[in-house]
PDB file of C-alpha atoms in Angstrom:
ATOM      1  CA  UNK O 276     149.240  90.946 104.131  1.00  0.00           C
ATOM      2  CA  UNK O 277     151.943  87.858 104.416  1.00  0.00           C
ATOM      3  CA  UNK O 278     152.074  85.024 102.324  1.00  0.00           C
ATOM      4  CA  UNK O 279     151.933  81.464 104.701  1.00  0.00           C
ATOM      5  CA  UNK O 280     154.769  79.142 103.832  1.00  0.00           C
ATOM      6  CA  UNK O 281     153.323  76.035 102.823  1.00  0.00           C
ATOM      7  CA  UNK O 282     156.559  74.370 104.234  1.00  0.00           C
ATOM      8  CA  UNK O 283     156.159  74.856 108.346  1.00  0.00           C
ATOM      9  CA  UNK O 284     152.560  77.165 107.919  1.00  0.00           C
ATOM     10  CA  UNK O 285     153.808  79.976 109.608  1.00  0.00           C
ATOM     11  CA  UNK O 286     153.484  83.549 108.117  1.00  0.00           C
ATOM     12  CA  UNK O 287     156.422  84.789 105.637  1.00  0.00           C
ATOM     13  CA  UNK O 288     157.911  88.501 105.796  1.00  0.00           C
ATOM     14  CA  UNK O 289     158.728  90.983 103.310  1.00  0.00           C
ATOM     15  CA  UNK O 290     162.779  91.240 102.552  1.00  0.00           C
ATOM     16  CA  UNK O 291     164.609  93.079 100.131  1.00  0.00           C
ATOM     17  CA  UNK O 292     166.896  91.190  97.923  1.00  0.00           C
ATOM     18  CA  UNK O 293     169.274  91.815  99.940  1.00  0.00           C
ATOM     19  CA  UNK O 294     168.636  89.153 102.083  1.00  0.00           C
ATOM     20  CA  UNK O 295     168.592  86.725  99.732  1.00  0.00           C
ATOM     21  CA  UNK O 296     170.850  87.639  97.202  1.00  0.00           C
ATOM     22  CA  UNK O 297     173.534  89.598  99.221  1.00  0.00           C
ATOM     23  CA  UNK O 298     176.139  89.014  96.474  1.00  0.00           C
ATOM     24  CA  UNK O 299     173.869  90.699  93.805  1.00  0.00           C
ATOM     25  CA  UNK O 300     173.427  94.489  94.537  1.00  0.00           C
ATOM     26  CA  UNK O 301     171.359  95.021  90.926  1.00  0.00           C
ATOM     27  CA  UNK O 302     168.317  92.928  93.135  1.00  0.00           C
ATOM     28  CA  UNK O 303     168.806  94.923  96.223  1.00  0.00           C
ATOM     29  CA  UNK O 304     165.830  97.475  95.454  1.00  0.00           C
ATOM     30  CA  UNK O 305     163.637  93.847  95.000  1.00  0.00           C
ATOM     31  CA  UNK O 306     161.257  92.865  97.117  1.00  0.00           C
ATOM     32  CA  UNK O 307     160.690  89.066  98.288  1.00  0.00           C
ATOM     33  CA  UNK O 308     158.092  87.124 100.676  1.00  0.00           C
ATOM     34  CA  UNK O 309     160.483  84.782 102.878  1.00  0.00           C
ATOM     35  CA  UNK O 310     160.705  82.122 105.291  1.00  0.00           C
ATOM     36  CA  UNK O 311     163.698  80.776 107.061  1.00  0.00           C
ATOM     37  CA  UNK O 312     162.263  77.438 107.776  1.00  0.00           C
ATOM     38  CA  UNK O 313     164.928  74.818 109.716  1.00  0.00           C
ATOM     39  CA  UNK O 314     166.959  77.328 107.461  1.00  0.00           C
ATOM     40  CA  UNK O 315     166.024  76.226 104.339  1.00  0.00           C
ATOM     41  CA  UNK O 316     165.076  79.108 102.551  1.00  0.00           C
ATOM     42  CA  UNK O 317     161.693  79.275 100.820  1.00  0.00           C
ATOM     43  CA  UNK O 318     161.168  82.546  98.792  1.00  0.00           C
ATOM     44  CA  UNK O 319     158.897  83.987  95.904  1.00  0.00           C
ATOM     45  CA  UNK O 320     159.974  87.576  94.374  1.00  0.00           C
ATOM     46  CA  UNK O 321     157.096  90.263  94.168  1.00  0.00           C
ATOM     47  CA  UNK O 322     155.857  92.210  90.893  1.00  0.00           C
ATOM     48  CA  UNK O 323     157.885  95.144  90.994  1.00  0.00           C
ATOM     49  CA  UNK O 324     156.613  98.190  92.835  1.00  0.00           C
ATOM     50  CA  UNK O 325     154.194  96.037  94.919  1.00  0.00           C
ATOM     51  CA  UNK O 326     154.741  93.353  97.468  1.00  0.00           C
ATOM     52  CA  UNK O 327     151.890  91.283  95.141  1.00  0.00           C
ATOM     53  CA  UNK O 328     153.801  87.614  95.006  1.00  0.00           C
ATOM     54  CA  UNK O 329     155.139  86.350  91.513  1.00  0.00           C
ATOM     55  CA  UNK O 330     154.027  82.716  92.775  1.00  0.00           C
ATOM     56  CA  UNK O 331     154.183  80.930  95.730  1.00  0.00           C
ATOM     57  CA  UNK O 332     156.972  80.555  97.889  1.00  0.00           C
ATOM     58  CA  UNK O 333     159.376  77.976  96.791  1.00  0.00           C
ATOM     59  CA  UNK O 334     161.828  75.958  98.092  1.00  0.00           C
ATOM     60  CA  UNK O 335     165.280  74.873  96.428  1.00  0.00           C
ATOM     61  CA  UNK O 336     163.620  72.016  95.008  1.00  0.00           C
ATOM     62  CA  UNK O 337     160.930  73.428  93.713  1.00  0.00           C
ATOM     63  CA  UNK O 338     162.847  76.768  92.572  1.00  0.00           C
ATOM     64  CA  UNK O 339     164.467  74.180  90.298  1.00  0.00           C
ATOM     65  CA  UNK O 340     161.682  72.592  88.962  1.00  0.00           C
ATOM     66  CA  UNK O 341     160.313  76.240  88.114  1.00  0.00           C
ATOM     67  CA  UNK O 342     163.108  77.279  86.002  1.00  0.00           C
ATOM     68  CA  UNK O 343     163.187  73.837  84.433  1.00  0.00           C
ATOM     69  CA  UNK O 344     159.338  74.313  83.267  1.00  0.00           C
ATOM     70  CA  UNK O 345     160.127  77.699  82.069  1.00  0.00           C
ATOM     71  CA  UNK O 346     163.475  76.696  80.290  1.00  0.00           C
ATOM     72  CA  UNK O 347     161.175  74.055  78.359  1.00  0.00           C
ATOM     73  CA  UNK O 348     158.023  76.263  78.276  1.00  0.00           C
ATOM     74  CA  UNK O 349     159.532  79.913  77.433  1.00  0.00           C
ATOM     75  CA  UNK O 350     161.209  78.639  74.139  1.00  0.00           C
ATOM     76  CA  UNK O 351     158.022  77.270  72.552  1.00  0.00           C
ATOM     77  CA  UNK O 352     157.171  81.202  72.174  1.00  0.00           C
ATOM     78  CA  UNK O 353     160.327  83.040  72.285  1.00  0.00           C
ATOM     79  CA  UNK O 354     162.434  81.355  70.244  1.00  0.00           C
ATOM     80  CA  UNK O 355     160.503  78.621  67.981  1.00  0.00           C
ATOM     81  CA  UNK O 356     157.539  80.830  67.899  1.00  0.00           C
ATOM     82  CA  UNK O 357     155.548  77.961  67.642  1.00  0.00           C
ATOM     83  CA  UNK O 358     153.100  80.181  69.609  1.00  0.00           C
ATOM     84  CA  UNK O 359     152.505  83.836  68.643  1.00  0.00           C
ATOM     85  CA  UNK O 360     152.511  85.114  72.099  1.00  0.00           C
ATOM     86  CA  UNK O 361     153.089  84.568  75.454  1.00  0.00           C
ATOM     87  CA  UNK O 362     149.201  84.288  75.882  1.00  0.00           C
ATOM     88  CA  UNK O 363     148.803  81.984  73.233  1.00  0.00           C
ATOM     89  CA  UNK O 364     151.253  79.844  74.500  1.00  0.00           C
ATOM     90  CA  UNK O 365     149.613  79.716  78.222  1.00  0.00           C
ATOM     91  CA  UNK O 366     146.521  79.311  76.635  1.00  0.00           C
ATOM     92  CA  UNK O 367     147.585  75.825  74.804  1.00  0.00           C
ATOM     93  CA  UNK O 368     149.273  75.449  78.076  1.00  0.00           C
ATOM     94  CA  UNK O 369     146.200  75.528  80.232  1.00  0.00           C
ATOM     95  CA  UNK O 370     143.898  73.170  78.240  1.00  0.00           C
ATOM     96  CA  UNK O 371     147.302  70.422  77.870  1.00  0.00           C
ATOM     97  CA  UNK O 372     147.435  70.638  81.449  1.00  0.00           C
ATOM     98  CA  UNK O 373     143.298  70.640  81.642  1.00  0.00           C
ATOM     99  CA  UNK O 374     143.410  73.589  83.547  1.00  0.00           C
ATOM    100  CA  UNK O 375     141.534  76.863  83.693  1.00  0.00           C
ATOM    101  CA  UNK O 376     143.323  79.471  81.787  1.00  0.00           C
ATOM    102  CA  UNK O 377     144.105  82.406  84.698  1.00  0.00           C
ATOM    103  CA  UNK O 378     145.441  78.914  86.629  1.00  0.00           C
ATOM    104  CA  UNK O 379     148.007  78.595  84.035  1.00  0.00           C
ATOM    105  CA  UNK O 380     150.913  80.222  85.731  1.00  0.00           C
ATOM    106  CA  UNK O 381     154.628  78.392  86.363  1.00  0.00           C
ATOM    107  CA  UNK O 382     155.309  80.310  89.410  1.00  0.00           C
ATOM    108  CA  UNK O 383     151.932  79.142  91.432  1.00  0.00           C
ATOM    109  CA  UNK O 384     152.962  75.135  89.661  1.00  0.00           C
ATOM    110  CA  UNK O 385     153.957  72.501  92.634  1.00  0.00           C
ATOM    111  CA  UNK O 386     156.841  70.405  91.391  1.00  0.00           C
ATOM    112  CA  UNK O 387     154.654  67.436  89.812  1.00  0.00           C
ATOM    113  CA  UNK O 388     152.948  69.957  87.994  1.00  0.00           C
ATOM    114  CA  UNK O 389     156.360  71.573  86.930  1.00  0.00           C
ATOM    115  CA  UNK O 390     157.377  68.505  85.722  1.00  0.00           C
ATOM    116  CA  UNK O 391     154.316  67.870  83.597  1.00  0.00           C
ATOM    117  CA  UNK O 392     154.682  71.179  82.003  1.00  0.00           C
ATOM    118  CA  UNK O 393     158.694  69.939  81.228  1.00  0.00           C
ATOM    119  CA  UNK O 394     157.478  66.512  79.597  1.00  0.00           C
ATOM    120  CA  UNK O 395     154.402  68.408  77.824  1.00  0.00           C
ATOM    121  CA  UNK O 396     156.659  71.076  76.422  1.00  0.00           C
ATOM    122  CA  UNK O 397     159.444  68.682  74.997  1.00  0.00           C
ATOM    123  CA  UNK O 398     156.628  66.608  73.486  1.00  0.00           C
ATOM    124  CA  UNK O 399     155.015  69.705  71.695  1.00  0.00           C
ATOM    125  CA  UNK O 400     158.921  71.040  70.896  1.00  0.00           C
ATOM    126  CA  UNK O 401     160.037  67.298  69.504  1.00  0.00           C
ATOM    127  CA  UNK O 402     156.754  67.021  67.239  1.00  0.00           C
ATOM    128  CA  UNK O 403     156.942  70.754  65.706  1.00  0.00           C
ATOM    129  CA  UNK O 404     159.615  69.718  64.471  1.00  0.00           C
ATOM    130  CA  UNK O 405     159.466  65.930  63.014  1.00  0.00           C
TER     131      UNK O 405
END
């Protein structure tokens, strides 16, 4: 069961971390879905010990925005403890984005949704410390 690459429409392939992170031997045992469309890699990691994807295939731009979204979102429950748990933080995020709770997964978001997450979380953090 391969994930279809949203950038080219072709099946992605399952590879190990050696393909994506050859300089990181600590990641060599992890699995990823990978597509090298026009030499612009898109990939997504898998849950440990499986080939169940953690989200959608992402090119460099989307990976950057997903990382930035996590950098905005995670401190709300990890550092500042505005939410007492990750689950409560994701419930708030879903409500703020007007989506279903099961759809609130940064790994599944596109660039536009990541930008919304960054704005919403930045606003929440700012308001929490006023």
